[in-house]
Coordinates of C-alpha atoms and ligand atoms in Angstrom, one line a residue:
M26 CA 25.7 19.4 -74.8
T27 CA 28.2 16.6 -74.0
L28 CA 27.7 15.1 -70.5
I29 CA 30.2 12.7 -69.2
L30 CA 29.8 10.3 -66.3
G31 CA 33.1 9.8 -64.5
I32 CA 33.7 6.9 -62.1
E33 CA 36.8 6.7 -59.8
T34 CA 37.4 3.7 -57.5
S35 CA 41.2 3.2 -57.8
C36 CA 41.9 3.6 -54.1
D37 CA 39.8 4.3 -51.1
D38 CA 37.1 6.7 -52.3
T39 CA 34.1 5.8 -54.5
S40 CA 33.6 9.0 -56.4
I41 CA 31.2 9.7 -59.3
A42 CA 30.6 12.9 -61.2
V43 CA 28.8 14.4 -64.2
V44 CA 30.9 17.0 -66.0
D45 CA 30.1 18.9 -69.2
E46 CA 32.4 19.5 -72.2
H47 CA 33.5 22.9 -70.7
G48 CA 34.7 21.2 -67.5
H49 CA 31.8 22.4 -65.4
V50 CA 31.0 19.9 -62.7
L51 CA 27.2 19.4 -62.5
A52 CA 27.6 17.1 -59.5
C53 CA 30.2 15.0 -57.8
K54 CA 29.4 12.6 -55.0
T55 CA 32.1 10.8 -53.0
A56 CA 31.7 8.0 -50.5
S57 CA 34.7 8.2 -48.3
Q58 CA 36.2 5.1 -46.7
V59 CA 38.1 6.9 -43.9
E60 CA 36.1 5.0 -41.3
V61 CA 36.8 1.7 -42.8
H62 CA 40.6 2.2 -42.8
E63 CA 41.4 4.6 -39.9
G64 CA 42.0 1.8 -37.4
Y65 CA 44.7 0.3 -39.7
G66 CA 46.7 3.5 -40.3
G67 CA 46.6 2.9 -44.0
I68 CA 44.5 1.4 -46.7
Y69 CA 43.4 -2.2 -46.3
P70 CA 42.9 -3.3 -50.0
E71 CA 40.4 -6.1 -49.5
F72 CA 38.2 -3.9 -47.3
A73 CA 38.5 -1.1 -49.9
S74 CA 37.0 -3.3 -52.7
R75 CA 34.2 -4.5 -50.5
A76 CA 33.3 -0.9 -49.5
H77 CA 33.3 0.1 -53.2
V78 CA 30.9 -2.7 -54.0
A79 CA 28.5 -1.4 -51.3
A80 CA 28.9 2.3 -52.2
I81 CA 29.0 2.4 -56.0
I82 CA 25.3 2.2 -56.9
P83 CA 24.0 4.5 -54.1
T84 CA 26.8 7.0 -55.1
L85 CA 25.7 6.8 -58.8
E86 CA 22.1 7.4 -57.9
A87 CA 23.0 10.3 -55.6
T88 CA 25.1 11.9 -58.4
L89 CA 22.5 11.7 -61.1
K90 CA 19.9 13.1 -58.8
A91 CA 22.1 16.0 -57.7
A92 CA 23.0 16.7 -61.3
S93 CA 19.3 16.4 -62.4
V94 CA 20.5 14.2 -65.2
T95 CA 18.9 11.0 -66.5
P96 CA 21.1 8.3 -68.2
D97 CA 19.6 9.1 -71.6
Q98 CA 21.2 12.6 -71.4
L99 CA 24.7 11.2 -70.9
S100 CA 27.1 11.0 -73.9
A101 CA 29.8 8.7 -72.5
I102 CA 31.1 7.0 -69.4
G103 CA 34.8 7.2 -68.2
V104 CA 36.1 4.9 -65.4
T105 CA 39.6 4.6 -63.9
R106 CA 41.4 1.5 -65.3
G107 CA 44.7 2.1 -63.4
P108 CA 47.0 2.7 -61.7
G109 CA 45.5 1.7 -58.4
L110 CA 44.5 -1.3 -56.2
I111 CA 43.4 -4.1 -58.5
G112 CA 40.3 -5.1 -56.5
S113 CA 39.1 -1.5 -56.3
L114 CA 39.7 -0.9 -60.0
L115 CA 37.7 -4.0 -60.9
V116 CA 34.6 -2.8 -59.1
G117 CA 34.6 0.4 -61.1
I118 CA 35.4 -1.2 -64.4
H119 CA 32.8 -3.9 -64.1
T120 CA 30.1 -1.5 -62.9
A121 CA 30.9 1.0 -65.7
S122 CA 30.8 -1.8 -68.3
G123 CA 27.4 -3.0 -67.2
L124 CA 26.0 0.6 -67.2
G125 CA 27.5 1.2 -70.7
V126 CA 25.8 -1.9 -72.1
G127 CA 22.6 -1.2 -70.3
W128 CA 22.4 2.4 -71.3
G129 CA 24.0 2.0 -74.7
L130 CA 26.8 4.4 -74.0
P131 CA 30.5 4.3 -75.1
T132 CA 32.6 3.4 -72.0
Y133 CA 36.3 4.3 -71.7
G134 CA 38.9 3.0 -69.3
I135 CA 40.8 6.1 -68.1
N136 CA 44.3 6.6 -66.8
H137 CA 44.0 7.9 -63.2
L138 CA 47.1 10.0 -63.6
R139 CA 45.6 11.6 -66.8
G140 CA 42.6 12.3 -64.6
H141 CA 44.8 14.3 -62.1
L142 CA 46.4 16.1 -65.0
R143 CA 43.1 17.2 -66.5
S144 CA 41.7 18.2 -63.1
A145 CA 43.5 21.5 -63.8
L146 CA 40.9 22.2 -66.5
L147 CA 37.9 21.8 -64.3
E148 CA 35.6 24.9 -63.8
G149 CA 37.3 27.1 -66.4
G150 CA 41.0 26.2 -65.7
K151 CA 43.4 26.8 -68.6
V152 CA 46.8 25.3 -69.6
N153 CA 49.2 26.9 -72.0
Y154 CA 51.9 24.7 -73.7
P155 CA 54.6 23.8 -73.4
A156 CA 53.9 22.9 -69.8
I157 CA 55.7 21.4 -66.8
V158 CA 53.6 19.1 -64.7
L159 CA 54.2 18.3 -61.0
L160 CA 52.0 15.4 -60.0
A161 CA 52.2 14.9 -56.2
S162 CA 49.8 12.3 -54.7
G163 CA 49.8 9.4 -52.4
G164 CA 50.9 7.0 -55.2
H165 CA 53.2 9.3 -57.2
T166 CA 55.6 12.2 -57.2
L167 CA 56.8 13.1 -60.6
L168 CA 57.7 15.9 -63.0
A169 CA 56.9 15.7 -66.7
Y170 CA 57.3 18.0 -69.7
M171 CA 54.4 18.4 -72.1
K172 CA 55.3 20.0 -75.5
D173 CA 51.5 19.9 -76.3
A174 CA 48.4 18.4 -74.8
A175 CA 49.0 15.0 -76.4
S176 CA 52.7 14.5 -75.5
M177 CA 54.3 13.6 -72.2
E178 CA 58.0 13.2 -71.4
L179 CA 58.9 12.1 -67.9
V180 CA 61.5 14.5 -66.3
G181 CA 61.9 13.0 -62.9
T182 CA 60.2 10.7 -60.4
T183 CA 60.7 9.6 -56.8
R184 CA 63.3 6.9 -56.0
D185 CA 61.3 5.7 -53.0
D186 CA 58.2 7.2 -51.2
S187 CA 55.9 9.7 -52.7
V188 CA 55.4 13.0 -50.9
G189 CA 51.8 12.1 -50.0
E190 CA 53.0 8.8 -48.5
A191 CA 55.5 10.8 -46.4
Y192 CA 52.7 13.1 -45.1
D193 CA 50.6 10.0 -44.2
K194 CA 53.5 8.2 -42.5
V195 CA 54.6 11.4 -40.5
A196 CA 51.0 11.9 -39.5
R197 CA 51.0 8.4 -38.1
M198 CA 54.3 9.0 -36.2
L199 CA 52.8 12.2 -34.7
N200 CA 49.6 10.3 -33.8
L201 CA 47.5 12.7 -35.9
G202 CA 45.4 10.0 -37.6
F203 CA 44.5 9.2 -41.1
P204 CA 44.5 10.6 -43.8
G205 CA 47.6 12.5 -43.0
G206 CA 47.8 15.3 -45.6
P207 CA 45.0 17.6 -44.5
I208 CA 45.6 17.0 -40.8
I209 CA 49.4 17.8 -41.0
D210 CA 48.5 21.0 -42.9
Q211 CA 46.1 22.1 -40.2
V212 CA 48.5 21.3 -37.3
A213 CA 51.5 22.8 -39.1
K214 CA 49.7 26.1 -39.3
T215 CA 49.7 26.4 -35.5
G216 CA 53.5 25.6 -35.2
K217 CA 56.9 27.1 -36.3
A218 CA 59.5 25.4 -38.5
T219 CA 62.0 25.2 -35.7
T220 CA 63.9 22.1 -36.9
R221 CA 65.7 22.0 -40.1
F222 CA 65.0 18.6 -41.6
P223 CA 67.0 17.6 -44.8
R224 CA 65.8 18.7 -48.2
P225 CA 66.5 15.4 -50.1
M226 CA 67.9 15.7 -53.6
L227 CA 67.3 19.5 -53.7
G228 CA 69.6 21.1 -56.2
K229 CA 70.5 17.6 -57.7
G230 CA 68.4 17.1 -60.8
F231 CA 64.8 16.3 -61.1
E232 CA 64.5 13.1 -59.1
F233 CA 62.8 13.0 -55.7
S234 CA 63.3 11.0 -52.5
F235 CA 61.2 11.3 -49.4
S236 CA 62.1 8.2 -47.3
G237 CA 65.2 9.9 -45.8
L238 CA 63.1 12.9 -44.7
K239 CA 60.6 10.6 -43.1
S240 CA 63.4 8.8 -41.2
S241 CA 64.8 12.1 -40.0
V242 CA 61.5 13.0 -38.5
R243 CA 61.3 9.6 -36.8
R244 CA 64.9 10.0 -35.4
H245 CA 64.0 13.5 -34.2
L246 CA 61.0 12.2 -32.3
E247 CA 63.0 9.4 -30.7
Q248 CA 65.6 11.9 -29.6
N249 CA 63.1 14.5 -28.5
P250 CA 60.1 12.7 -27.0
E251 CA 58.7 16.0 -25.7
A252 CA 58.9 17.7 -29.1
H253 CA 56.1 20.1 -29.8
V254 CA 54.0 18.4 -32.4
P255 CA 52.9 21.5 -34.4
D256 CA 56.5 22.6 -34.7
V257 CA 57.5 19.1 -36.0
A258 CA 54.6 19.2 -38.5
A259 CA 55.6 22.7 -39.6
S260 CA 59.2 21.7 -40.0
F261 CA 58.3 18.7 -42.0
V262 CA 55.9 20.7 -44.3
A263 CA 58.7 23.3 -44.8
A264 CA 61.1 20.7 -46.0
C265 CA 58.5 19.2 -48.4
M266 CA 57.6 22.6 -49.7
D267 CA 61.3 23.6 -50.3
V268 CA 61.8 20.4 -52.3
L269 CA 58.7 20.5 -54.4
I270 CA 58.9 24.3 -55.1
G271 CA 62.7 24.1 -55.6
K272 CA 62.4 21.3 -58.2
C273 CA 59.6 23.2 -60.0
K274 CA 61.8 26.3 -60.1
A275 CA 64.7 24.4 -61.6
A276 CA 62.3 22.8 -64.2
I277 CA 60.9 26.2 -65.1
E278 CA 64.5 27.5 -65.6
Q279 CA 65.5 24.6 -67.7
Y280 CA 62.4 24.0 -69.8
R281 CA 60.9 27.5 -70.0
P282 CA 57.3 26.4 -70.0
A283 CA 54.3 28.6 -70.6
S284 CA 52.4 26.9 -67.7
L285 CA 53.2 25.0 -64.6
I286 CA 50.5 22.4 -63.8
V287 CA 50.4 21.3 -60.1
V288 CA 48.0 18.4 -59.5
G289 CA 47.5 15.3 -57.3
G290 CA 46.3 15.1 -53.7
V291 CA 49.1 17.1 -52.3
S292 CA 48.0 20.1 -54.5
A293 CA 45.2 20.5 -52.0
S294 CA 47.9 21.9 -49.6
P295 CA 47.3 25.7 -49.1
Q296 CA 51.1 26.1 -48.4
L297 CA 51.9 24.4 -51.7
R298 CA 49.4 26.4 -53.7
A299 CA 50.6 29.7 -52.2
G300 CA 54.3 28.7 -52.7
M301 CA 53.7 27.8 -56.4
A302 CA 51.8 31.0 -57.0
T303 CA 54.7 33.1 -55.7
L304 CA 57.2 31.0 -57.8
C305 CA 55.1 31.4 -61.0
A306 CA 54.5 35.1 -60.5
S307 CA 58.3 35.6 -60.1
K308 CA 59.0 33.6 -63.3
G309 CA 56.1 35.0 -65.4
V310 CA 54.7 31.5 -65.8
H311 CA 51.0 30.7 -65.8
L312 CA 50.0 28.4 -62.8
A313 CA 47.4 25.7 -63.5
L314 CA 45.9 24.2 -60.3
P315 CA 42.7 22.2 -59.9
P316 CA 40.0 23.8 -57.8
Q317 CA 41.1 22.7 -54.3
Q318 CA 38.2 20.3 -53.8
W319 CA 39.2 18.4 -56.9
S320 CA 42.9 17.9 -56.0
T321 CA 42.3 14.6 -54.2
D322 CA 40.9 11.6 -56.0
N323 CA 37.4 12.3 -57.5
G324 CA 35.1 11.4 -60.3
A325 CA 35.1 14.9 -61.8
M326 CA 38.7 14.6 -63.0
I327 CA 38.0 11.2 -64.5
A328 CA 35.0 12.7 -66.4
M329 CA 37.2 15.6 -67.5
A330 CA 39.9 13.3 -68.8
T331 CA 37.3 11.2 -70.7
L332 CA 36.9 14.1 -73.1
D333 CA 40.4 13.3 -74.4
Y334 CA 39.3 9.7 -75.1
L335 CA 36.1 10.3 -77.1
G336 CA 36.3 8.6 -80.5
T337 CA 39.3 6.4 -79.5
T338 CA 39.0 2.6 -79.2
P339 CA 38.0 2.0 -75.6
D340 CA 40.4 -0.1 -73.5
M341 CA 38.7 -1.5 -70.4
E342 CA 41.6 -3.6 -69.3
V343 CA 42.5 -3.0 -65.6
N344 CA 46.2 -2.2 -65.2
P345 CA 47.3 -1.5 -61.5
N346 CA 50.7 -0.1 -62.8
L347 CA 49.5 1.9 -65.8
P348 CA 52.2 4.5 -66.5
I349 CA 51.5 8.2 -66.9
G350 CA 52.1 8.5 -70.7
T351 CA 49.5 5.9 -71.6
L352 CA 45.9 6.9 -72.3
Ligands
LIG424 O1 45.7 12.0 -55.4 P1 45.3 11.4 -54.2 O2 43.9 11.7 -53.6 O3 45.4 9.8 -54.3 C1 46.4 9.2 -55.0 O4 46.2 9.1 -56.3 O5 47.4 8.8 -54.4 O6 46.4 11.8 -53.1 C2 46.3 11.4 -51.8 C3 47.5 12.0 -51.0 C4 47.6 11.5 -49.6 O7 48.9 11.0 -49.4 C5 47.3 12.7 -48.8 O8 48.0 12.7 -47.5 C6 47.7 13.8 -49.7 O9 47.4 13.4 -51.0 N1 47.0 15.0 -49.3 C7 47.5 16.2 -48.9 C8 46.5 17.1 -48.6 N2 45.3 16.4 -48.9 C9 45.6 15.2 -49.3 N3 48.8 16.5 -48.7 C10 49.1 17.7 -48.2 N4 48.1 18.6 -48.0 C11 46.8 18.3 -48.1 N5 45.9 19.2 -47.8
LIG425 ZN1 45.0 10.1 -57.3

Protein backbone atom coordinates (compact mmCIF):
# COMPACT_ATOMS: atom_id res chain seq x y z
CA MET A 1 0.00 0.00 0.00
CA THR A 2 1.17 3.51 -0.84
CA LEU A 3 0.49 6.05 1.90
CA ILE A 4 1.16 9.72 1.27
CA LEU A 5 1.46 12.45 3.88
CA GLY A 6 0.12 15.75 2.46
CA ILE A 7 0.94 19.10 4.06
CA GLU A 8 -0.85 22.33 3.11
CA THR A 9 0.13 25.71 4.59
CA SER A 10 -0.18 28.07 1.62
CA CYS A 11 -2.70 30.41 3.19
CA ASP A 12 -4.55 30.45 6.51
CA ASP A 13 -5.13 26.77 7.29
CA THR A 14 -2.57 24.28 8.56
CA SER A 15 -3.89 21.05 7.10
CA ILE A 16 -2.25 17.62 7.10
CA ALA A 17 -3.62 14.35 5.73
CA VAL A 18 -2.74 10.74 5.04
CA VAL A 19 -4.17 9.46 1.75
CA ASP A 20 -3.71 6.07 0.08
CA GLU A 21 -3.06 5.38 -3.62
CA HIS A 22 -6.81 5.04 -4.31
CA GLY A 23 -7.56 8.52 -2.96
CA HIS A 24 -9.03 7.28 0.29
CA VAL A 25 -8.44 9.78 3.10
CA LEU A 26 -7.31 7.88 6.23
CA ALA A 27 -7.27 11.15 8.19
CA CYS A 28 -7.11 14.89 7.59
CA LYS A 29 -6.67 17.38 10.42
CA THR A 30 -6.90 21.11 9.93
CA ALA A 31 -5.99 23.90 12.32
CA SER A 32 -8.09 26.88 11.24
CA GLN A 33 -6.85 30.44 11.68
CA VAL A 34 -10.27 32.06 11.51
CA GLU A 35 -9.87 33.43 15.04
CA VAL A 36 -6.45 34.89 14.23
CA HIS A 37 -7.69 36.89 11.24
CA GLU A 38 -11.38 37.63 11.81
CA GLY A 39 -10.70 40.99 13.45
CA TYR A 40 -8.89 42.15 10.30
CA GLY A 41 -11.54 41.19 7.74
CA GLY A 42 -8.90 39.35 5.71
CA ILE A 43 -5.69 37.38 6.09
CA TYR A 44 -2.79 39.04 7.87
CA PRO A 45 0.25 37.27 6.33
CA GLU A 46 2.72 37.64 9.19
CA PHE A 47 0.21 36.30 11.73
CA ALA A 48 -0.59 33.44 9.33
CA SER A 49 3.03 32.21 9.25
CA ARG A 50 3.36 32.43 13.03
CA ALA A 51 0.15 30.48 13.50
CA HIS A 52 1.43 27.78 11.08
CA VAL A 53 4.63 27.44 13.14
CA ALA A 54 2.59 26.90 16.30
CA ALA A 55 0.09 24.49 14.71
CA ILE A 56 2.09 22.33 12.33
CA ILE A 57 3.61 19.72 14.68
CA PRO A 58 0.47 19.24 16.82
CA THR A 59 -1.56 18.91 13.58
CA LEU A 60 0.91 16.34 12.24
CA GLU A 61 0.73 14.30 15.44
CA ALA A 62 -3.08 14.45 15.48
CA THR A 63 -3.25 13.31 11.85
CA LEU A 64 -0.93 10.32 12.28
CA LYS A 65 -2.82 9.30 15.41
CA ALA A 66 -6.24 9.58 13.73
CA ALA A 67 -4.95 7.62 10.72
CA SER A 68 -3.31 4.99 12.99
CA VAL A 69 -0.20 5.34 10.86
CA THR A 70 3.44 5.50 11.98
CA PRO A 71 6.08 7.34 9.91
CA ASP A 72 7.70 4.06 8.79
CA GLN A 73 4.46 3.11 7.00
CA LEU A 74 4.52 6.26 4.83
CA SER A 75 5.77 6.15 1.22
CA ALA A 76 6.31 9.86 0.52
CA ILE A 77 5.58 13.39 1.69
CA GLY A 78 3.98 16.12 -0.45
CA VAL A 79 3.95 19.75 0.64
CA THR A 80 2.59 22.86 -1.09
CA ARG A 81 5.40 24.96 -2.63
CA GLY A 82 3.16 27.59 -4.23
CA PRO A 83 1.21 29.59 -5.10
CA GLY A 84 0.45 31.22 -1.76
CA LEU A 85 1.81 33.47 0.95
CA ILE A 86 5.59 33.17 1.07
CA GLY A 87 5.95 33.01 4.86
CA SER A 88 3.20 30.41 5.16
CA LEU A 89 4.66 28.30 2.35
CA LEU A 90 8.11 28.38 3.96
CA VAL A 91 6.78 26.89 7.20
CA GLY A 92 5.34 23.92 5.33
CA ILE A 93 8.36 23.41 3.07
CA HIS A 94 10.92 23.51 5.88
CA THR A 95 8.89 21.27 8.17
CA ALA A 96 8.35 18.74 5.39
CA SER A 97 12.04 18.81 4.41
CA GLY A 98 13.04 18.08 8.00
CA LEU A 99 10.55 15.23 8.28
CA GLY A 100 11.72 13.81 4.94
CA VAL A 101 15.36 13.74 6.06
CA GLY A 102 14.50 12.42 9.52
CA TRP A 103 12.20 9.68 8.28
CA GLY A 104 14.16 8.91 5.10
CA LEU A 105 11.20 9.67 2.80
CA PRO A 106 11.10 11.27 -0.66
CA THR A 107 9.59 14.74 -0.24
CA TYR A 108 7.95 16.63 -3.12
CA GLY A 109 7.03 20.31 -3.43
CA ILE A 110 3.46 20.34 -4.81
CA ASN A 111 1.58 22.94 -6.84
CA HIS A 112 -1.43 24.00 -4.74
CA LEU A 113 -3.55 24.40 -7.89
CA ARG A 114 -2.74 20.86 -8.96
CA GLY A 115 -3.86 19.87 -5.46
CA HIS A 116 -7.26 21.46 -6.09
CA LEU A 117 -7.41 19.80 -9.50
CA ARG A 118 -6.74 16.34 -8.05
CA SER A 119 -9.19 16.89 -5.15
CA ALA A 120 -11.84 15.66 -7.61
CA LEU A 121 -10.24 12.19 -7.45
CA LEU A 122 -10.53 11.82 -3.67
CA GLU A 123 -12.77 9.06 -2.30
CA GLY A 124 -13.47 7.32 -5.59
CA GLY A 125 -13.87 10.40 -7.82
CA LYS A 126 -13.25 9.88 -11.55
CA VAL A 127 -12.25 12.18 -14.41
CA ASN A 128 -12.68 11.37 -18.11
CA TYR A 129 -10.58 13.15 -20.74
CA PRO A 130 -10.64 15.50 -22.47
CA ALA A 131 -11.82 17.65 -19.57
CA ILE A 132 -12.65 21.27 -18.88
CA VAL A 133 -11.61 22.55 -15.44
CA LEU A 134 -13.16 25.43 -13.53
CA LEU A 135 -10.93 26.38 -10.62
CA ALA A 136 -12.75 28.91 -8.43
CA SER A 137 -11.02 29.78 -5.19
CA GLY A 138 -9.96 32.77 -3.12
CA GLY A 139 -6.79 33.23 -5.16
CA HIS A 140 -7.93 32.08 -8.63
CA THR A 141 -10.81 31.91 -11.06
CA LEU A 142 -9.84 30.15 -14.26
CA LEU A 143 -10.94 27.76 -16.96
CA ALA A 144 -8.51 25.26 -18.48
CA TYR A 145 -8.66 22.50 -21.06
CA MET A 146 -7.01 19.16 -20.36
CA LYS A 147 -6.53 16.89 -23.38
CA ASP A 148 -5.26 14.25 -20.96
CA ALA A 149 -4.18 14.02 -17.32
CA ALA A 150 -0.72 15.46 -18.08
CA SER A 151 -1.65 18.45 -20.24
CA MET A 152 -3.16 21.79 -19.33
CA GLU A 153 -4.10 24.67 -21.60
CA LEU A 154 -5.38 27.87 -20.00
CA VAL A 155 -8.71 28.89 -21.57
CA GLY A 156 -9.54 31.98 -19.53
CA THR A 157 -8.81 33.65 -16.24
CA THR A 158 -10.00 36.63 -14.23
CA ARG A 159 -8.95 40.14 -15.18
CA ASP A 160 -9.27 41.38 -11.60
CA ASP A 161 -10.76 39.74 -8.48
CA SER A 162 -11.37 36.04 -8.07
CA VAL A 163 -14.92 34.93 -7.36
CA GLY A 164 -13.95 33.78 -3.83
CA GLU A 165 -12.47 37.22 -3.18
CA ALA A 166 -15.77 38.79 -4.31
CA TYR A 167 -17.65 36.56 -1.86
CA ASP A 168 -15.30 37.59 0.95
CA LYS A 169 -15.53 41.31 0.14
CA VAL A 170 -19.32 41.30 -0.24
CA ALA A 171 -19.61 39.41 3.08
CA ARG A 172 -17.60 42.20 4.68
CA MET A 173 -19.87 44.89 3.14
CA LEU A 174 -22.89 43.04 4.52
CA ASN A 175 -21.18 42.72 7.95
CA LEU A 176 -21.47 38.95 7.77
CA GLY A 177 -17.94 38.25 8.97
CA PHE A 178 -15.03 36.12 7.76
CA PRO A 179 -14.62 33.82 5.84
CA GLY A 180 -17.32 35.09 3.52
CA GLY A 181 -18.11 32.16 1.22
CA PRO A 182 -19.96 29.78 3.52
CA ILE A 183 -21.70 32.62 5.41
CA ILE A 184 -23.02 34.24 2.21
CA ASP A 185 -24.30 30.85 1.08
CA GLN A 186 -26.20 30.34 4.33
CA VAL A 187 -27.68 33.84 4.35
CA ALA A 188 -28.56 33.73 0.62
CA LYS A 189 -30.67 30.63 1.21
CA THR A 190 -33.05 32.68 3.35
CA GLY A 191 -33.40 35.51 0.80
CA LYS A 192 -34.72 36.14 -2.73
CA ALA A 193 -32.67 37.37 -5.70
CA THR A 194 -34.71 40.58 -6.00
CA THR A 195 -31.93 42.79 -7.44
CA ARG A 196 -30.43 42.05 -10.82
CA PHE A 197 -26.71 42.73 -10.44
CA PRO A 198 -24.56 42.68 -13.60
CA ARG A 199 -23.20 39.38 -14.97
CA PRO A 200 -19.72 40.62 -15.92
CA MET A 201 -18.30 39.28 -19.21
CA LEU A 202 -21.06 36.71 -19.58
CA GLY A 203 -21.40 35.74 -23.24
CA LYS A 204 -18.05 37.40 -24.02
CA GLY A 205 -15.41 34.70 -24.24
CA PHE A 206 -13.81 32.84 -21.39
CA GLU A 207 -12.34 35.60 -19.26
CA PHE A 208 -13.88 36.61 -15.93
CA SER A 209 -14.17 39.87 -14.02
CA PHE A 210 -15.70 40.20 -10.56
CA SER A 211 -14.62 43.64 -9.35
CA GLY A 212 -17.50 45.42 -11.17
CA LEU A 213 -20.04 43.08 -9.61
CA LYS A 214 -18.58 43.79 -6.17
CA SER A 215 -18.81 47.57 -6.83
CA SER A 216 -22.45 47.24 -7.94
CA VAL A 217 -23.27 45.56 -4.64
CA ARG A 218 -21.50 48.40 -2.80
CA ARG A 219 -23.42 51.08 -4.77
CA HIS A 220 -26.69 49.26 -4.19
CA LEU A 221 -26.04 49.22 -0.43
CA GLU A 222 -25.13 52.94 -0.44
CA GLN A 223 -28.34 53.79 -2.29
CA ASN A 224 -30.51 51.40 -0.26
CA PRO A 225 -29.22 51.46 3.32
CA GLU A 226 -32.31 49.55 4.45
CA ALA A 227 -31.76 46.74 1.94
CA HIS A 228 -32.71 43.26 3.17
CA VAL A 229 -29.33 41.53 3.64
CA PRO A 230 -30.48 38.00 2.69
CA ASP A 231 -31.96 39.36 -0.57
CA VAL A 232 -28.72 41.18 -1.42
CA ALA A 233 -26.73 38.00 -0.67
CA ALA A 234 -29.11 35.92 -2.81
CA SER A 235 -28.90 38.45 -5.66
CA PHE A 236 -25.10 38.44 -5.50
CA VAL A 237 -24.92 34.63 -5.45
CA ALA A 238 -27.34 34.47 -8.42
CA ALA A 239 -25.04 36.75 -10.45
CA CYS A 240 -21.95 34.67 -9.58
CA MET A 241 -23.74 31.42 -10.44
CA ASP A 242 -24.96 32.74 -13.79
CA VAL A 243 -21.41 33.76 -14.73
CA LEU A 244 -19.66 30.57 -13.56
CA ILE A 245 -22.28 28.22 -14.99
CA GLY A 246 -22.67 30.25 -18.20
CA LYS A 247 -18.93 30.19 -18.89
CA CYS A 248 -18.77 26.44 -18.25
CA LYS A 249 -21.74 25.93 -20.60
CA ALA A 250 -19.93 27.87 -23.34
CA ALA A 251 -16.71 25.92 -22.71
CA ILE A 252 -18.57 22.60 -22.93
CA GLU A 253 -20.14 23.68 -26.24
CA GLN A 254 -16.81 24.77 -27.69
CA TYR A 255 -14.49 22.05 -26.37
CA ARG A 256 -16.86 19.06 -26.11
CA PRO A 257 -15.16 17.57 -23.02
CA ALA A 258 -15.99 14.18 -21.51
CA SER A 259 -15.80 15.64 -17.97
CA LEU A 260 -16.28 19.04 -16.38
CA ILE A 261 -14.07 19.35 -13.28
CA VAL A 262 -15.19 22.00 -10.76
CA VAL A 263 -12.72 22.60 -7.91
CA GLY A 264 -11.44 25.28 -5.50
CA GLY A 265 -13.03 26.72 -2.36
CA VAL A 266 -16.09 28.05 -4.18
CA SER A 267 -16.91 24.49 -5.30
CA ALA A 268 -18.11 23.99 -1.70
CA SER A 269 -21.12 26.14 -2.63
CA PRO A 270 -24.27 23.98 -2.72
CA GLN A 271 -25.79 26.35 -5.31
CA LEU A 272 -22.76 25.92 -7.58
CA ARG A 273 -22.71 22.14 -7.18
CA ALA A 274 -26.43 21.87 -7.99
CA GLY A 275 -26.18 24.28 -10.95
CA MET A 276 -23.23 22.42 -12.44
CA ALA A 277 -25.01 19.08 -11.97
CA THR A 278 -28.01 20.38 -13.96
CA LEU A 279 -25.75 21.80 -16.68
CA CYS A 280 -23.76 18.56 -17.04
CA ALA A 281 -26.89 16.40 -17.07
CA SER A 282 -28.34 18.53 -19.90
CA LYS A 283 -25.11 18.26 -21.90
CA GLY A 284 -24.39 14.58 -21.22
CA VAL A 285 -21.04 15.50 -19.63
CA HIS A 286 -19.63 13.79 -16.54
CA LEU A 287 -19.25 16.19 -13.58
CA ALA A 288 -16.18 15.73 -11.37
CA LEU A 289 -16.46 17.50 -8.01
CA PRO A 290 -14.39 17.01 -4.85
CA PRO A 291 -16.27 15.71 -1.82
CA GLN A 292 -17.61 18.99 -0.37
CA GLN A 293 -15.36 18.94 2.70
CA TRP A 294 -12.26 18.81 0.47
CA SER A 295 -13.27 21.78 -1.71
CA THR A 296 -11.49 24.35 0.44
CA ASP A 297 -7.75 24.13 1.13
CA ASN A 298 -6.74 20.86 2.76
CA GLY A 299 -3.87 18.41 3.12
CA ALA A 300 -5.79 15.54 1.47
CA MET A 301 -5.76 17.19 -1.98
CA ILE A 302 -2.01 17.82 -1.65
CA ALA A 303 -1.44 14.16 -0.77
CA MET A 304 -3.64 13.13 -3.73
CA ALA A 305 -1.65 15.32 -6.14
CA THR A 306 1.60 13.89 -4.77
CA LEU A 307 0.76 10.59 -6.49
CA ASP A 308 1.42 12.40 -9.83
CA TYR A 309 4.89 13.43 -8.67
CA LEU A 310 6.21 10.05 -7.45
CA GLY A 311 9.44 9.22 -9.27
CA THR A 312 9.99 12.79 -10.55
CA THR A 313 12.87 14.97 -9.35
CA PRO A 314 11.58 16.80 -6.26
CA ASP A 315 11.47 20.59 -6.46
CA MET A 316 11.28 22.13 -3.00
CA GLU A 317 11.68 25.72 -4.11
CA VAL A 318 8.94 27.98 -2.78
CA ASN A 319 7.20 29.97 -5.52
CA PRO A 320 4.40 32.33 -4.35
CA ASN A 321 3.29 32.78 -8.00
CA LEU A 322 3.55 29.22 -9.29
CA PRO A 323 1.34 28.95 -12.41
CA ILE A 324 -1.23 26.17 -12.85
CA GLY A 325 0.51 24.25 -15.64
CA THR A 326 3.69 23.63 -13.59
CA LEU A 327 4.12 20.54 -11.46
O1 LIG B 1 -9.50 27.10 -2.31
P1 LIG B 1 -9.61 27.95 -1.13
O2 LIG B 1 -9.88 27.31 0.21
O3 LIG B 1 -8.35 28.87 -0.94
C1 LIG B 1 -7.62 29.36 -2.02
O4 LIG B 1 -6.82 28.60 -2.60
O5 LIG B 1 -7.87 30.54 -2.35
O6 LIG B 1 -10.77 29.00 -1.45
C2 LIG B 1 -11.18 29.93 -0.50
C3 LIG B 1 -12.33 30.72 -1.08
C4 LIG B 1 -12.74 31.87 -0.19
O7 LIG B 1 -12.74 33.05 -0.95
C5 LIG B 1 -14.13 31.50 0.28
O8 LIG B 1 -14.98 32.61 0.44
C6 LIG B 1 -14.61 30.58 -0.82
O9 LIG B 1 -13.47 29.88 -1.24
N1 LIG B 1 -15.60 29.63 -0.31
C7 LIG B 1 -16.87 29.58 -0.73
C8 LIG B 1 -17.50 28.59 0.06
N2 LIG B 1 -16.58 28.08 0.93
C9 LIG B 1 -15.44 28.75 0.68
N3 LIG B 1 -17.50 30.26 -1.67
C10 LIG B 1 -18.79 29.99 -1.87
N4 LIG B 1 -19.47 29.08 -1.16
C11 LIG B 1 -18.87 28.35 -0.19
N5 LIG B 1 -19.57 27.46 0.52
ZN1 LIG C 1 -6.73 26.79 -2.47
